[in-house]
PDB file of C-alpha atoms in Angstrom:
ATOM      1  CA  MET A 127       0.049   0.000  -0.058  1.00  0.00           C
ATOM      2  CA  THR A 128       1.146   3.532  -0.357  1.00  0.00           C
ATOM      3  CA  LYS A 129       0.363   6.395   1.892  1.00  0.00           C
ATOM      4  CA  LYS A 130      -0.925   9.753   0.536  1.00  0.00           C
ATOM      5  CA  ILE A 131       0.635  12.839   2.089  1.00  0.00           C
ATOM      6  CA  GLU A 132      -2.054  14.840   4.056  1.00  0.00           C
ATOM      7  CA  LEU A 133      -2.358  18.607   3.092  1.00  0.00           C
ATOM      8  CA  THR A 134      -4.700  21.537   4.128  1.00  0.00           C
ATOM      9  CA  LEU A 135      -5.963  23.603   1.421  1.00  0.00           C
ATOM     10  CA  ALA A 136      -7.660  26.932   2.093  1.00  0.00           C
ATOM     11  CA  CYS A 137      -9.562  28.361  -0.900  1.00  0.00           C
ATOM     12  CA  GLY A 138     -13.083  29.787  -1.758  1.00  0.00           C
ATOM     13  CA  ASP A 139     -16.238  27.519  -2.434  1.00  0.00           C
ATOM     14  CA  TYR A 140     -16.017  27.864  -6.274  1.00  0.00           C
ATOM     15  CA  GLU A 141     -17.767  25.559  -8.908  1.00  0.00           C
ATOM     16  CA  ILE A 142     -14.394  25.116 -10.527  1.00  0.00           C
ATOM     17  CA  VAL A 143     -13.105  23.353  -7.351  1.00  0.00           C
ATOM     18  CA  ARG A 144     -16.298  21.462  -6.695  1.00  0.00           C
ATOM     19  CA  PRO A 145     -15.029  18.354  -8.179  1.00  0.00           C
ATOM     20  CA  LEU A 146     -12.105  18.549  -5.571  1.00  0.00           C
ATOM     21  CA  LEU A 147     -14.348  19.060  -2.860  1.00  0.00           C
ATOM     22  CA  GLU A 148     -16.736  16.212  -3.624  1.00  0.00           C
ATOM     23  CA  GLY A 149     -13.788  13.715  -4.225  1.00  0.00           C
ATOM     24  CA  THR A 150     -14.358  13.208  -8.057  1.00  0.00           C
ATOM     25  CA  VAL A 151     -10.774  14.493  -8.751  1.00  0.00           C
ATOM     26  CA  SER A 152      -8.157  13.838  -6.189  1.00  0.00           C
ATOM     27  CA  PRO A 153      -4.457  14.858  -6.765  1.00  0.00           C
ATOM     28  CA  ASP A 154      -1.984  11.678  -7.354  1.00  0.00           C
ATOM     29  CA  GLY A 155      -0.544  10.966  -3.933  1.00  0.00           C
ATOM     30  CA  ILE A 156      -2.055  13.759  -1.810  1.00  0.00           C
ATOM     31  CA  GLU A 157      -5.062  13.657   0.606  1.00  0.00           C
ATOM     32  CA  LEU A 158      -6.550  17.049   0.920  1.00  0.00           C
ATOM     33  CA  THR A 159      -8.413  18.594   3.681  1.00  0.00           C
ATOM     34  CA  ILE A 160     -10.338  21.537   2.151  1.00  0.00           C
ATOM     35  CA  LEU A 161     -11.408  24.657   4.250  1.00  0.00           C
ATOM     36  CA  THR A 162     -13.814  26.931   2.272  1.00  0.00           C
ATOM     37  CA  GLN A 163     -15.538  28.811   5.066  1.00  0.00           C
ATOM     38  CA  MET A 164     -13.431  31.638   5.669  1.00  0.00           C
ATOM     39  CA  ASP A 165     -13.682  35.083   3.946  1.00  0.00           C
ATOM     40  CA  SER A 166     -10.854  36.154   1.560  1.00  0.00           C
ATOM     41  CA  THR A 167      -9.138  38.461   4.066  1.00  0.00           C
ATOM     42  CA  THR A 168      -8.851  36.094   6.811  1.00  0.00           C
ATOM     43  CA  ARG A 169      -7.484  33.488   4.330  1.00  0.00           C
ATOM     44  CA  HIS A 170      -4.804  35.635   3.122  1.00  0.00           C
ATOM     45  CA  TRP A 171      -3.765  36.926   6.371  1.00  0.00           C
ATOM     46  CA  ARG A 172      -3.714  33.615   8.267  1.00  0.00           C
ATOM     47  CA  PHE A 173      -1.521  32.101   5.245  1.00  0.00           C
ATOM     48  CA  LEU A 174       0.848  35.000   4.848  1.00  0.00           C
ATOM     49  CA  ARG A 175       1.234  36.114   8.350  1.00  0.00           C
ATOM     50  CA  ASN A 176       0.847  32.955  10.212  1.00  0.00           C
ATOM     51  CA  GLY A 177       1.372  30.112   7.530  1.00  0.00           C
ATOM     52  CA  GLU A 178      -1.467  28.202   8.872  1.00  0.00           C
ATOM     53  CA  PHE A 179      -2.163  26.150   5.741  1.00  0.00           C
ATOM     54  CA  ASP A 180      -0.025  23.966   3.408  1.00  0.00           C
ATOM     55  CA  ILE A 181      -1.707  25.457   0.347  1.00  0.00           C
ATOM     56  CA  ALA A 182      -4.129  28.446   0.084  1.00  0.00           C
ATOM     57  CA  GLU A 183      -5.635  30.732  -2.319  1.00  0.00           C
ATOM     58  CA  VAL A 184      -4.112  34.158  -1.744  1.00  0.00           C
ATOM     59  CA  SER A 185      -4.045  37.606  -2.983  1.00  0.00           C
ATOM     60  CA  LEU A 186      -1.688  37.884  -5.891  1.00  0.00           C
ATOM     61  CA  SER A 187      -0.613  41.408  -4.738  1.00  0.00           C
ATOM     62  CA  SER A 188       0.174  40.419  -1.315  1.00  0.00           C
ATOM     63  CA  TYR A 189       1.920  37.284  -2.646  1.00  0.00           C
ATOM     64  CA  MET A 190       4.058  39.422  -4.850  1.00  0.00           C
ATOM     65  CA  ALA A 191       4.784  41.818  -1.839  1.00  0.00           C
ATOM     66  CA  ALA A 192       5.811  38.795   0.316  1.00  0.00           C
ATOM     67  CA  LYS A 193       7.830  37.250  -2.359  1.00  0.00           C
ATOM     68  CA  THR A 194       9.974  40.452  -3.020  1.00  0.00           C
ATOM     69  CA  ARG A 195      10.546  40.777   0.916  1.00  0.00           C
ATOM     70  CA  GLY A 196      12.082  37.243   1.111  1.00  0.00           C
ATOM     71  CA  MET A 197       8.992  35.829   2.933  1.00  0.00           C
ATOM     72  CA  PRO A 198       9.012  31.966   2.685  1.00  0.00           C
ATOM     73  CA  PHE A 199       6.048  31.209  -0.039  1.00  0.00           C
ATOM     74  CA  SER A 200       5.987  29.811  -3.495  1.00  0.00           C
ATOM     75  CA  ALA A 201       2.847  29.707  -5.761  1.00  0.00           C
ATOM     76  CA  ILE A 202       1.228  27.394  -8.475  1.00  0.00           C
ATOM     77  CA  PRO A 203      -0.228  29.464 -11.514  1.00  0.00           C
ATOM     78  CA  VAL A 204      -3.789  28.377 -10.734  1.00  0.00           C
ATOM     79  CA  PHE A 205      -6.141  31.348 -10.639  1.00  0.00           C
ATOM     80  CA  LEU A 206      -9.215  30.537  -8.895  1.00  0.00           C
ATOM     81  CA  HIS A 207     -10.463  34.050  -8.860  1.00  0.00           C
ATOM     82  CA  ARG A 208     -10.661  36.601 -11.693  1.00  0.00           C
ATOM     83  CA  ARG A 209     -12.786  39.674 -11.828  1.00  0.00           C
ATOM     84  CA  PHE A 210     -13.101  42.888 -14.174  1.00  0.00           C
ATOM     85  CA  ARG A 211     -12.735  45.812 -11.912  1.00  0.00           C
ATOM     86  CA  HIS A 212     -14.293  48.722 -13.478  1.00  0.00           C
ATOM     87  CA  GLY A 213     -17.837  48.110 -11.907  1.00  0.00           C
ATOM     88  CA  PHE A 214     -16.177  48.345  -8.391  1.00  0.00           C
ATOM     89  CA  ILE A 215     -15.200  51.850  -8.240  1.00  0.00           C
ATOM     90  CA  PHE A 216     -17.862  53.664  -6.469  1.00  0.00           C
ATOM     91  CA  VAL A 217     -18.418  57.510  -5.828  1.00  0.00           C
ATOM     92  CA  ASN A 218     -20.396  59.749  -3.484  1.00  0.00           C
ATOM     93  CA  SER A 219     -23.235  61.291  -5.732  1.00  0.00           C
ATOM     94  CA  ALA A 220     -22.758  64.766  -4.264  1.00  0.00           C
ATOM     95  CA  SER A 221     -18.802  64.807  -5.150  1.00  0.00           C
ATOM     96  CA  GLY A 222     -19.288  66.103  -8.701  1.00  0.00           C
ATOM     97  CA  ILE A 223     -17.080  63.068  -9.923  1.00  0.00           C
ATOM     98  CA  ARG A 224     -18.678  62.191 -13.381  1.00  0.00           C
ATOM     99  CA  GLU A 225     -15.529  60.908 -15.245  1.00  0.00           C
ATOM    100  CA  PRO A 226     -12.184  59.301 -14.094  1.00  0.00           C
ATOM    101  CA  LYS A 227     -10.086  62.426 -14.145  1.00  0.00           C
ATOM    102  CA  ASP A 228     -12.367  63.971 -11.742  1.00  0.00           C
ATOM    103  CA  LEU A 229     -10.539  61.618  -9.078  1.00  0.00           C
ATOM    104  CA  ILE A 230      -7.373  63.625  -9.228  1.00  0.00           C
ATOM    105  CA  GLY A 231      -6.828  65.529  -6.031  1.00  0.00           C
ATOM    106  CA  ARG A 232      -9.714  63.790  -4.264  1.00  0.00           C
ATOM    107  CA  LYS A 233      -9.979  61.708  -1.276  1.00  0.00           C
ATOM    108  CA  VAL A 234     -10.381  57.916  -2.328  1.00  0.00           C
ATOM    109  CA  GLY A 235     -10.966  55.006   0.252  1.00  0.00           C
ATOM    110  CA  VAL A 236      -9.659  51.409  -0.106  1.00  0.00           C
ATOM    111  CA  LYS A 237     -10.085  48.456   2.163  1.00  0.00           C
ATOM    112  CA  SER A 238      -6.377  48.222   2.204  1.00  0.00           C
ATOM    113  CA  TYR A 239      -3.736  49.193  -0.180  1.00  0.00           C
ATOM    114  CA  LEU A 240      -2.189  45.924  -1.139  1.00  0.00           C
ATOM    115  CA  VAL A 241      -5.594  44.309  -2.094  1.00  0.00           C
ATOM    116  CA  THR A 242      -5.281  43.089  -5.766  1.00  0.00           C
ATOM    117  CA  ALA A 243      -8.632  44.351  -6.860  1.00  0.00           C
ATOM    118  CA  THR A 244      -7.509  47.938  -5.986  1.00  0.00           C
ATOM    119  CA  LEU A 245      -4.170  47.433  -7.598  1.00  0.00           C
ATOM    120  CA  TRP A 246      -5.864  46.546 -10.723  1.00  0.00           C
ATOM    121  CA  GLN A 247      -8.138  49.729 -10.290  1.00  0.00           C
ATOM    122  CA  ARG A 248      -5.399  51.986  -9.671  1.00  0.00           C
ATOM    123  CA  GLY A 249      -3.363  50.570 -12.648  1.00  0.00           C
ATOM    124  CA  LEU A 250      -6.464  51.016 -14.957  1.00  0.00           C
ATOM    125  CA  LEU A 251      -7.351  54.395 -13.949  1.00  0.00           C
ATOM    126  CA  GLU A 252      -3.458  55.531 -14.417  1.00  0.00           C
ATOM    127  CA  SER A 253      -2.930  53.644 -17.691  1.00  0.00           C
ATOM    128  CA  GLU A 254      -6.396  53.650 -19.461  1.00  0.00           C
ATOM    129  CA  TYR A 255      -7.854  56.939 -18.127  1.00  0.00           C
ATOM    130  CA  GLY A 256      -4.909  59.424 -17.127  1.00  0.00           C
ATOM    131  CA  VAL A 257      -5.375  59.349 -13.414  1.00  0.00           C
ATOM    132  CA  PRO A 258      -2.007  58.984 -11.743  1.00  0.00           C
ATOM    133  CA  HIS A 259      -2.237  57.029  -8.413  1.00  0.00           C
ATOM    134  CA  GLN A 260      -0.113  59.448  -6.589  1.00  0.00           C
ATOM    135  CA  SER A 261      -2.520  62.307  -7.465  1.00  0.00           C
ATOM    136  CA  ILE A 262      -4.969  60.903  -4.843  1.00  0.00           C
ATOM    137  CA  ASP A 263      -5.212  60.955  -1.172  1.00  0.00           C
ATOM    138  CA  TRP A 264      -5.754  57.426  -0.081  1.00  0.00           C
ATOM    139  CA  TYR A 265      -7.552  56.180   3.063  1.00  0.00           C
ATOM    140  CA  ALA A 266      -7.007  52.399   3.926  1.00  0.00           C
ATOM    141  CA  GLU A 267      -9.688  50.908   6.544  1.00  0.00           C
ATOM    142  CA  LEU A 268      -7.431  47.547   7.271  1.00  0.00           C
ATOM    143  CA  ASP A 269      -3.840  46.607   7.969  1.00  0.00           C
ATOM    144  CA  GLU A 270      -2.101  45.254   5.166  1.00  0.00           C
ATOM    145  CA  ASP A 271      -1.639  41.388   4.549  1.00  0.00           C
ATOM    146  CA  VAL A 272       2.080  41.822   4.602  1.00  0.00           C
ATOM    147  CA  ASP A 273       4.222  44.886   6.248  1.00  0.00           C
ATOM    148  CA  PHE A 274       4.334  47.669   3.740  1.00  0.00           C
ATOM    149  CA  LYS A 275       6.063  51.153   3.932  1.00  0.00           C
ATOM    150  CA  PRO A 276       4.499  53.624   1.683  1.00  0.00           C
ATOM    151  CA  PRO A 277       6.846  54.776  -1.030  1.00  0.00           C
ATOM    152  CA  GLU A 278       7.933  58.614  -1.150  1.00  0.00           C
ATOM    153  CA  GLY A 279       5.214  60.562  -2.887  1.00  0.00           C
ATOM    154  CA  LEU A 280       2.360  58.252  -1.668  1.00  0.00           C
ATOM    155  CA  ARG A 281      -0.356  59.962   0.265  1.00  0.00           C
ATOM    156  CA  LEU A 282      -1.791  56.847   2.274  1.00  0.00           C
ATOM    157  CA  HIS A 283      -3.471  57.383   5.367  1.00  0.00           C
ATOM    158  CA  ARG A 284      -4.518  54.347   7.775  1.00  0.00           C
ATOM    159  CA  LEU A 285      -7.885  55.033   9.390  1.00  0.00           C
ATOM    160  CA  PRO A 286      -9.042  54.508  13.011  1.00  0.00           C
ATOM    161  CA  ASP A 287     -10.522  51.172  13.861  1.00  0.00           C
ATOM    162  CA  ASP A 288     -14.057  52.757  14.259  1.00  0.00           C
ATOM    163  CA  LYS A 289     -13.990  54.135  10.669  1.00  0.00           C
ATOM    164  CA  SER A 290     -15.618  52.267   7.682  1.00  0.00           C
ATOM    165  CA  VAL A 291     -14.812  53.405   4.241  1.00  0.00           C
ATOM    166  CA  GLU A 292     -18.265  52.533   3.270  1.00  0.00           C
ATOM    167  CA  GLN A 293     -19.839  55.033   5.726  1.00  0.00           C
ATOM    168  CA  MET A 294     -17.391  57.562   4.819  1.00  0.00           C
ATOM    169  CA  LEU A 295     -18.329  57.480   1.423  1.00  0.00           C
ATOM    170  CA  LEU A 296     -21.908  57.502   2.288  1.00  0.00           C
ATOM    171  CA  ASP A 297     -21.330  60.727   4.718  1.00  0.00           C
ATOM    172  CA  GLY A 298     -19.141  62.424   2.072  1.00  0.00           C
ATOM    173  CA  GLU A 299     -15.920  62.170   4.191  1.00  0.00           C
ATOM    174  CA  ILE A 300     -14.370  60.449   1.073  1.00  0.00           C
ATOM    175  CA  ASP A 301     -15.271  61.140  -2.353  1.00  0.00           C
ATOM    176  CA  ALA A 302     -15.031  57.885  -4.004  1.00  0.00           C
ATOM    177  CA  LEU A 303     -14.020  54.166  -2.776  1.00  0.00           C
ATOM    178  CA  LEU A 304     -12.186  51.336  -4.717  1.00  0.00           C
ATOM    179  CA  HIS A 305     -13.500  48.125  -3.349  1.00  0.00           C
ATOM    180  CA  PRO A 306     -13.137  44.370  -4.094  1.00  0.00           C
ATOM    181  CA  ASP A 307     -16.660  43.662  -3.599  1.00  0.00           C
ATOM    182  CA  LEU A 308     -20.136  45.080  -3.999  1.00  0.00           C
ATOM    183  CA  ILE A 309     -20.764  47.499  -1.112  1.00  0.00           C
ATOM    184  CA  GLU A 310     -24.001  47.726   0.930  1.00  0.00           C
ATOM    185  CA  PRO A 311     -25.106  50.979  -0.383  1.00  0.00           C
ATOM    186  CA  ILE A 312     -25.147  49.846  -3.988  1.00  0.00           C
ATOM    187  CA  LEU A 313     -27.055  46.561  -2.999  1.00  0.00           C
ATOM    188  CA  LYS A 314     -29.596  48.717  -1.312  1.00  0.00           C
ATOM    189  CA  ARG A 315     -29.572  51.316  -4.115  1.00  0.00           C
ATOM    190  CA  ASP A 316     -28.714  54.307  -1.927  1.00  0.00           C
ATOM    191  CA  PRO A 317     -28.841  57.221  -4.052  1.00  0.00           C
ATOM    192  CA  ARG A 318     -26.178  58.678  -2.104  1.00  0.00           C
ATOM    193  CA  VAL A 319     -23.819  56.222  -3.982  1.00  0.00           C
ATOM    194  CA  GLY A 320     -23.178  55.433  -7.568  1.00  0.00           C
ATOM    195  CA  ARG A 321     -20.669  53.954  -9.859  1.00  0.00           C
ATOM    196  CA  LEU A 322     -17.738  55.772 -11.588  1.00  0.00           C
ATOM    197  CA  PHE A 323     -18.757  53.895 -14.700  1.00  0.00           C
ATOM    198  CA  PRO A 324     -22.632  53.350 -14.773  1.00  0.00           C
ATOM    199  CA  ASP A 325     -22.338  51.303 -17.910  1.00  0.00           C
ATOM    200  CA  TYR A 326     -19.366  49.235 -16.440  1.00  0.00           C
ATOM    201  CA  LYS A 327     -20.009  46.178 -18.479  1.00  0.00           C
ATOM    202  CA  ARG A 328     -19.680  48.025 -21.609  1.00  0.00           C
ATOM    203  CA  GLU A 329     -16.412  49.465 -20.406  1.00  0.00           C
ATOM    204  CA  GLU A 330     -15.161  46.068 -19.226  1.00  0.00           C
ATOM    205  CA  ILE A 331     -15.917  44.483 -22.613  1.00  0.00           C
ATOM    206  CA  ALA A 332     -14.178  47.432 -24.502  1.00  0.00           C
ATOM    207  CA  TYR A 333     -11.094  46.859 -22.035  1.00  0.00           C
ATOM    208  CA  TYR A 334     -10.901  43.256 -22.617  1.00  0.00           C
ATOM    209  CA  GLU A 335     -11.342  43.641 -26.654  1.00  0.00           C
ATOM    210  CA  ARG A 336      -8.503  46.268 -26.524  1.00  0.00           C
ATOM    211  CA  THR A 337      -6.103  44.580 -24.271  1.00  0.00           C
ATOM    212  CA  GLY A 338      -6.981  40.792 -24.166  1.00  0.00           C
ATOM    213  CA  ILE A 339      -6.685  41.205 -20.145  1.00  0.00           C
ATOM    214  CA  PHE A 340      -9.138  39.288 -17.999  1.00  0.00           C
ATOM    215  CA  PRO A 341      -7.705  40.417 -14.440  1.00  0.00           C
ATOM    216  CA  ILE A 342      -6.090  37.808 -12.211  1.00  0.00           C
ATOM    217  CA  MET A 343      -7.021  38.259  -8.435  1.00  0.00           C
ATOM    218  CA  HIS A 344      -5.659  35.226  -6.737  1.00  0.00           C
ATOM    219  CA  VAL A 345      -2.867  32.628  -7.122  1.00  0.00           C
ATOM    220  CA  LEU A 346      -2.516  29.403  -5.237  1.00  0.00           C
ATOM    221  CA  GLY A 347       0.250  29.765  -2.579  1.00  0.00           C
ATOM    222  CA  ILE A 348       2.172  26.774  -1.111  1.00  0.00           C
ATOM    223  CA  ARG A 349       4.636  26.302   1.725  1.00  0.00           C
ATOM    224  CA  PRO A 350       8.154  26.107   0.446  1.00  0.00           C
ATOM    225  CA  GLU A 351       9.043  23.259   2.701  1.00  0.00           C
ATOM    226  CA  ILE A 352       6.420  21.096   1.019  1.00  0.00           C
ATOM    227  CA  VAL A 353       8.086  21.669  -2.325  1.00  0.00           C
ATOM    228  CA  GLU A 354      11.421  20.811  -1.023  1.00  0.00           C
ATOM    229  CA  ARG A 355      10.493  17.633   0.852  1.00  0.00           C
ATOM    230  CA  HIS A 356       8.118  16.481  -2.119  1.00  0.00           C
ATOM    231  CA  PRO A 357       8.945  18.313  -5.274  1.00  0.00           C
ATOM    232  CA  TRP A 358       6.182  16.281  -7.208  1.00  0.00           C
ATOM    233  CA  VAL A 359       3.305  17.708  -5.137  1.00  0.00           C
ATOM    234  CA  PRO A 360       3.004  21.134  -7.121  1.00  0.00           C
ATOM    235  CA  ILE A 361       2.574  19.515 -10.553  1.00  0.00           C
ATOM    236  CA  ASN A 362       0.073  17.069  -9.236  1.00  0.00           C
ATOM    237  CA  LEU A 363      -1.894  19.833  -7.618  1.00  0.00           C
ATOM    238  CA  TYR A 364      -1.827  21.633 -10.954  1.00  0.00           C
ATOM    239  CA  HIS A 365      -3.114  18.662 -12.900  1.00  0.00           C
ATOM    240  CA  ALA A 366      -5.800  18.165 -10.585  1.00  0.00           C
ATOM    241  CA  PHE A 367      -7.139  21.649 -10.440  1.00  0.00           C
ATOM    242  CA  ASN A 368      -7.085  21.782 -14.240  1.00  0.00           C
ATOM    243  CA  GLU A 369      -9.091  18.691 -14.259  1.00  0.00           C
ATOM    244  CA  ALA A 370     -11.489  19.935 -11.796  1.00  0.00           C
ATOM    245  CA  LYS A 371     -12.074  22.977 -13.706  1.00  0.00           C
ATOM    246  CA  ARG A 372     -12.449  20.871 -16.832  1.00  0.00           C
ATOM    247  CA  ILE A 373     -15.154  18.878 -15.342  1.00  0.00           C
ATOM    248  CA  ALA A 374     -16.744  22.010 -13.656  1.00  0.00           C
ATOM    249  CA  MET A 375     -17.015  23.986 -17.036  1.00  0.00           C
ATOM    250  CA  LYS A 376     -18.641  21.162 -18.849  1.00  0.00           C
ATOM    251  CA  ARG A 377     -21.096  20.654 -16.062  1.00  0.00           C
ATOM    252  CA  MET A 378     -22.030  24.292 -16.141  1.00  0.00           C
ATOM    253  CA  GLU A 379     -22.735  24.230 -19.881  1.00  0.00           C
ATOM    254  CA  ASN A 380     -26.293  23.012 -18.748  1.00  0.00           C
ATOM    255  CA  PRO A 381     -28.686  26.051 -18.296  1.00  0.00           C
ATOM    256  CA  ARG A 382     -30.822  23.819 -15.866  1.00  0.00           C
ATOM    257  CA  LEU A 383     -28.326  24.111 -13.099  1.00  0.00           C
ATOM    258  CA  VAL A 384     -28.771  27.732 -12.549  1.00  0.00           C
ATOM    259  CA  PRO A 385     -31.799  29.738 -11.616  1.00  0.00           C
ATOM    260  CA  LEU A 386     -31.346  32.510 -14.084  1.00  0.00           C
ATOM    261  CA  ALA A 387     -33.669  33.065 -17.210  1.00  0.00           C
ATOM    262  CA  TRP A 388     -30.769  34.133 -19.513  1.00  0.00           C
ATOM    263  CA  TYR A 389     -27.961  32.113 -18.065  1.00  0.00           C
ATOM    264  CA  ARG A 390     -27.069  30.205 -21.276  1.00  0.00           C
ATOM    265  CA  GLU A 391     -27.214  33.597 -23.155  1.00  0.00           C
ATOM    266  CA  ALA A 392     -24.628  35.019 -20.767  1.00  0.00           C
ATOM    267  CA  TRP A 393     -22.629  31.660 -21.382  1.00  0.00           C
ATOM    268  CA  GLU A 394     -22.480  31.901 -24.907  1.00  0.00           C
ATOM    269  CA  GLU A 395     -21.652  35.694 -24.806  1.00  0.00           C
ATOM    270  CA  GLN A 396     -18.648  34.984 -22.670  1.00  0.00           C
ATOM    271  CA  GLN A 397     -17.541  32.535 -25.289  1.00  0.00           C
ATOM    272  CA  GLN A 398     -18.102  34.900 -28.215  1.00  0.00           C
ATOM    273  CA  ILE A 399     -16.069  37.689 -26.362  1.00  0.00           C
ATOM    274  CA  MET A 400     -13.559  35.775 -24.390  1.00  0.00           C
ATOM    275  CA  GLY A 401     -13.121  32.365 -26.194  1.00  0.00           C
ATOM    276  CA  ASP A 402     -13.632  28.929 -24.753  1.00  0.00           C
ATOM    277  CA  ASP A 403     -11.503  28.966 -21.712  1.00  0.00           C
ATOM    278  CA  PRO A 404     -10.878  32.423 -20.170  1.00  0.00           C
ATOM    279  CA  TRP A 405     -10.288  30.895 -16.808  1.00  0.00           C
ATOM    280  CA  ALA A 406      -7.121  29.091 -18.070  1.00  0.00           C
ATOM    281  CA  TYR A 407      -4.324  28.447 -15.794  1.00  0.00           C
ATOM    282  CA  GLY A 408      -0.466  28.560 -16.417  1.00  0.00           C
ATOM    283  CA  VAL A 409       1.777  31.416 -17.312  1.00  0.00           C
ATOM    284  CA  GLU A 410       1.725  30.986 -21.082  1.00  0.00           C
ATOM    285  CA  GLY A 411      -0.558  32.796 -23.662  1.00  0.00           C
ATOM    286  CA  GLN A 412      -2.801  35.772 -22.678  1.00  0.00           C
ATOM    287  CA  ASN A 413      -1.943  34.787 -18.889  1.00  0.00           C
ATOM    288  CA  ARG A 414       1.727  36.080 -19.619  1.00  0.00           C
ATOM    289  CA  LYS A 415       0.488  39.558 -20.530  1.00  0.00           C
ATOM    290  CA  THR A 416      -1.845  39.783 -17.883  1.00  0.00           C
ATOM    291  CA  LEU A 417       0.663  38.853 -15.225  1.00  0.00           C
ATOM    292  CA  GLU A 418       3.101  41.071 -16.713  1.00  0.00           C
ATOM    293  CA  THR A 419       0.800  43.963 -16.796  1.00  0.00           C
ATOM    294  CA  VAL A 420      -0.073  43.642 -12.951  1.00  0.00           C
ATOM    295  CA  ILE A 421       3.690  43.121 -12.143  1.00  0.00           C
ATOM    296  CA  GLY A 422       4.122  46.431 -13.886  1.00  0.00           C
ATOM    297  CA  TYR A 423       1.414  48.020 -11.798  1.00  0.00           C
ATOM    298  CA  ALA A 424       2.680  46.621  -8.494  1.00  0.00           C
ATOM    299  CA  HIS A 425       6.135  48.079  -9.119  1.00  0.00           C
ATOM    300  CA  GLN A 426       4.831  51.552 -10.317  1.00  0.00           C
ATOM    301  CA  GLN A 427       2.704  51.672  -7.310  1.00  0.00           C
ATOM    302  CA  GLY A 428       5.413  50.952  -4.989  1.00  0.00           C
ATOM    303  CA  LEU A 429       3.949  47.439  -3.682  1.00  0.00           C
ATOM    304  CA  ILE A 430       7.202  45.692  -4.870  1.00  0.00           C
ATOM    305  CA  ASP A 431      10.778  47.448  -5.219  1.00  0.00           C
ATOM    306  CA  ARG A 432      11.751  45.929  -8.426  1.00  0.00           C
ATOM    307  CA  GLN A 433      10.072  43.891 -11.683  1.00  0.00           C
ATOM    308  CA  VAL A 434       9.960  40.446 -10.754  1.00  0.00           C
ATOM    309  CA  THR A 435       9.808  37.826 -13.232  1.00  0.00           C
ATOM    310  CA  LEU A 436       7.014  34.960 -13.760  1.00  0.00           C
ATOM    311  CA  SER A 437       9.818  32.194 -12.991  1.00  0.00           C
ATOM    312  CA  GLU A 438      10.355  33.903  -9.684  1.00  0.00           C
ATOM    313  CA  LEU A 439       6.734  34.092  -8.695  1.00  0.00           C
ATOM    314  CA  PHE A 440       5.610  30.544  -9.998  1.00  0.00           C
ATOM    315  CA  LEU A 441       6.997  27.190  -9.711  1.00  0.00           C
ATOM    316  CA  ASP A 442       7.675  25.274 -13.180  1.00  0.00           C
ATOM    317  CA  MET A 443       4.577  23.618 -14.464  1.00  0.00           C
ATOM    318  CA  SER A 444       6.332  22.533 -17.858  1.00  0.00           C
ATOM    319  CA  GLN A 445       7.076  19.083 -16.545  1.00  0.00           C
ATOM    320  CA  GLY A 446       4.725  16.165 -16.930  1.00  0.00           C
ATOM    321  CA  ARG A 447       2.707  14.550 -14.243  1.00  0.00           C
ATOM    322  CA  LYS A 448       4.787  12.866 -11.481  1.00  0.00           C
ATOM    323  CA  ARG A 449       3.492  10.319  -8.933  1.00  0.00           C
ATOM    324  CA  GLY A 450       3.856  10.656  -5.342  1.00  0.00           C
ATOM    325  CA  ASP A 451       6.735   9.215  -2.943  1.00  0.00           C
ATOM    326  CA  LYS A 452       6.155   5.643  -2.082  1.00  0.00           C
ATOM    327  CA  HIS A 453       5.543   5.055   1.552  1.00  0.00           C
ATOM    328  CA  ARG A 454       5.276   1.320   2.696  1.00  0.00           C
ATOM    329  CA  VAL A 455       2.766   1.121   5.423  1.00  0.00           C
TER     330      VAL A 455
END
């Protein structure tokens, strides 16, 4: 008999990992205990600050910051979370902000500066709309996943613990908010808050058609001692995640699974605009451009002090599948 290695994986409860959760797919030589019930912020903090999990879905921006600061983590190019970000830039309706350049010189909130979503949003505003990140006064609600010293010229303020960026936006204490999620005032249709891009889907489609970029939010972090002890683990995980995604995408073609009247039409629209597999893993093809773009943003915005290469950030997945170590029991 062979004994599988027992590893803990913390990640979101996504359709593309459901075959792993249900045991339909199992990485060769590995017994996974999968934890899905914590929010992203908690998961990232517990992995990067405390090293609590063997493998974890983790913020790309925080991972880059940790890696360039010599913190002991590696990553696999598995991207469980992607999202266009134009629709998550919110403004106070009385602020007079009508277009991106109206943000220059304003007070803008973020949950934390290192969040990947806001890294992309600042990058988009600067590269696509001419809004320099240093032209804004930034107000962060939370501490960062890793220690971060603002670079010279960046006006970044940490809010006291009793302050909420959402409430500050409602009250007009800040003019705009870059956020990773839909905020409560939007969900409740509070007239005091709106979007910078009211027709955000059109902006996002135009951005994709112009650049080919579907922003990557998270990567799959792994503790380096696992790689050192069992160098076959990363490639076996990579194959398992790809197989889980393949099964999930096939299943999701069935419109009966989702209680949406026009779900199939949305599926076909995605295929028409973005091709058969916009959620592809790995560092080749369009993913290379996407990753190199966000690395450039991270360097420009002071999250990292140098341009890093993809080979520094990600373990090599070009080799074939390897079987696990054999342990007699």
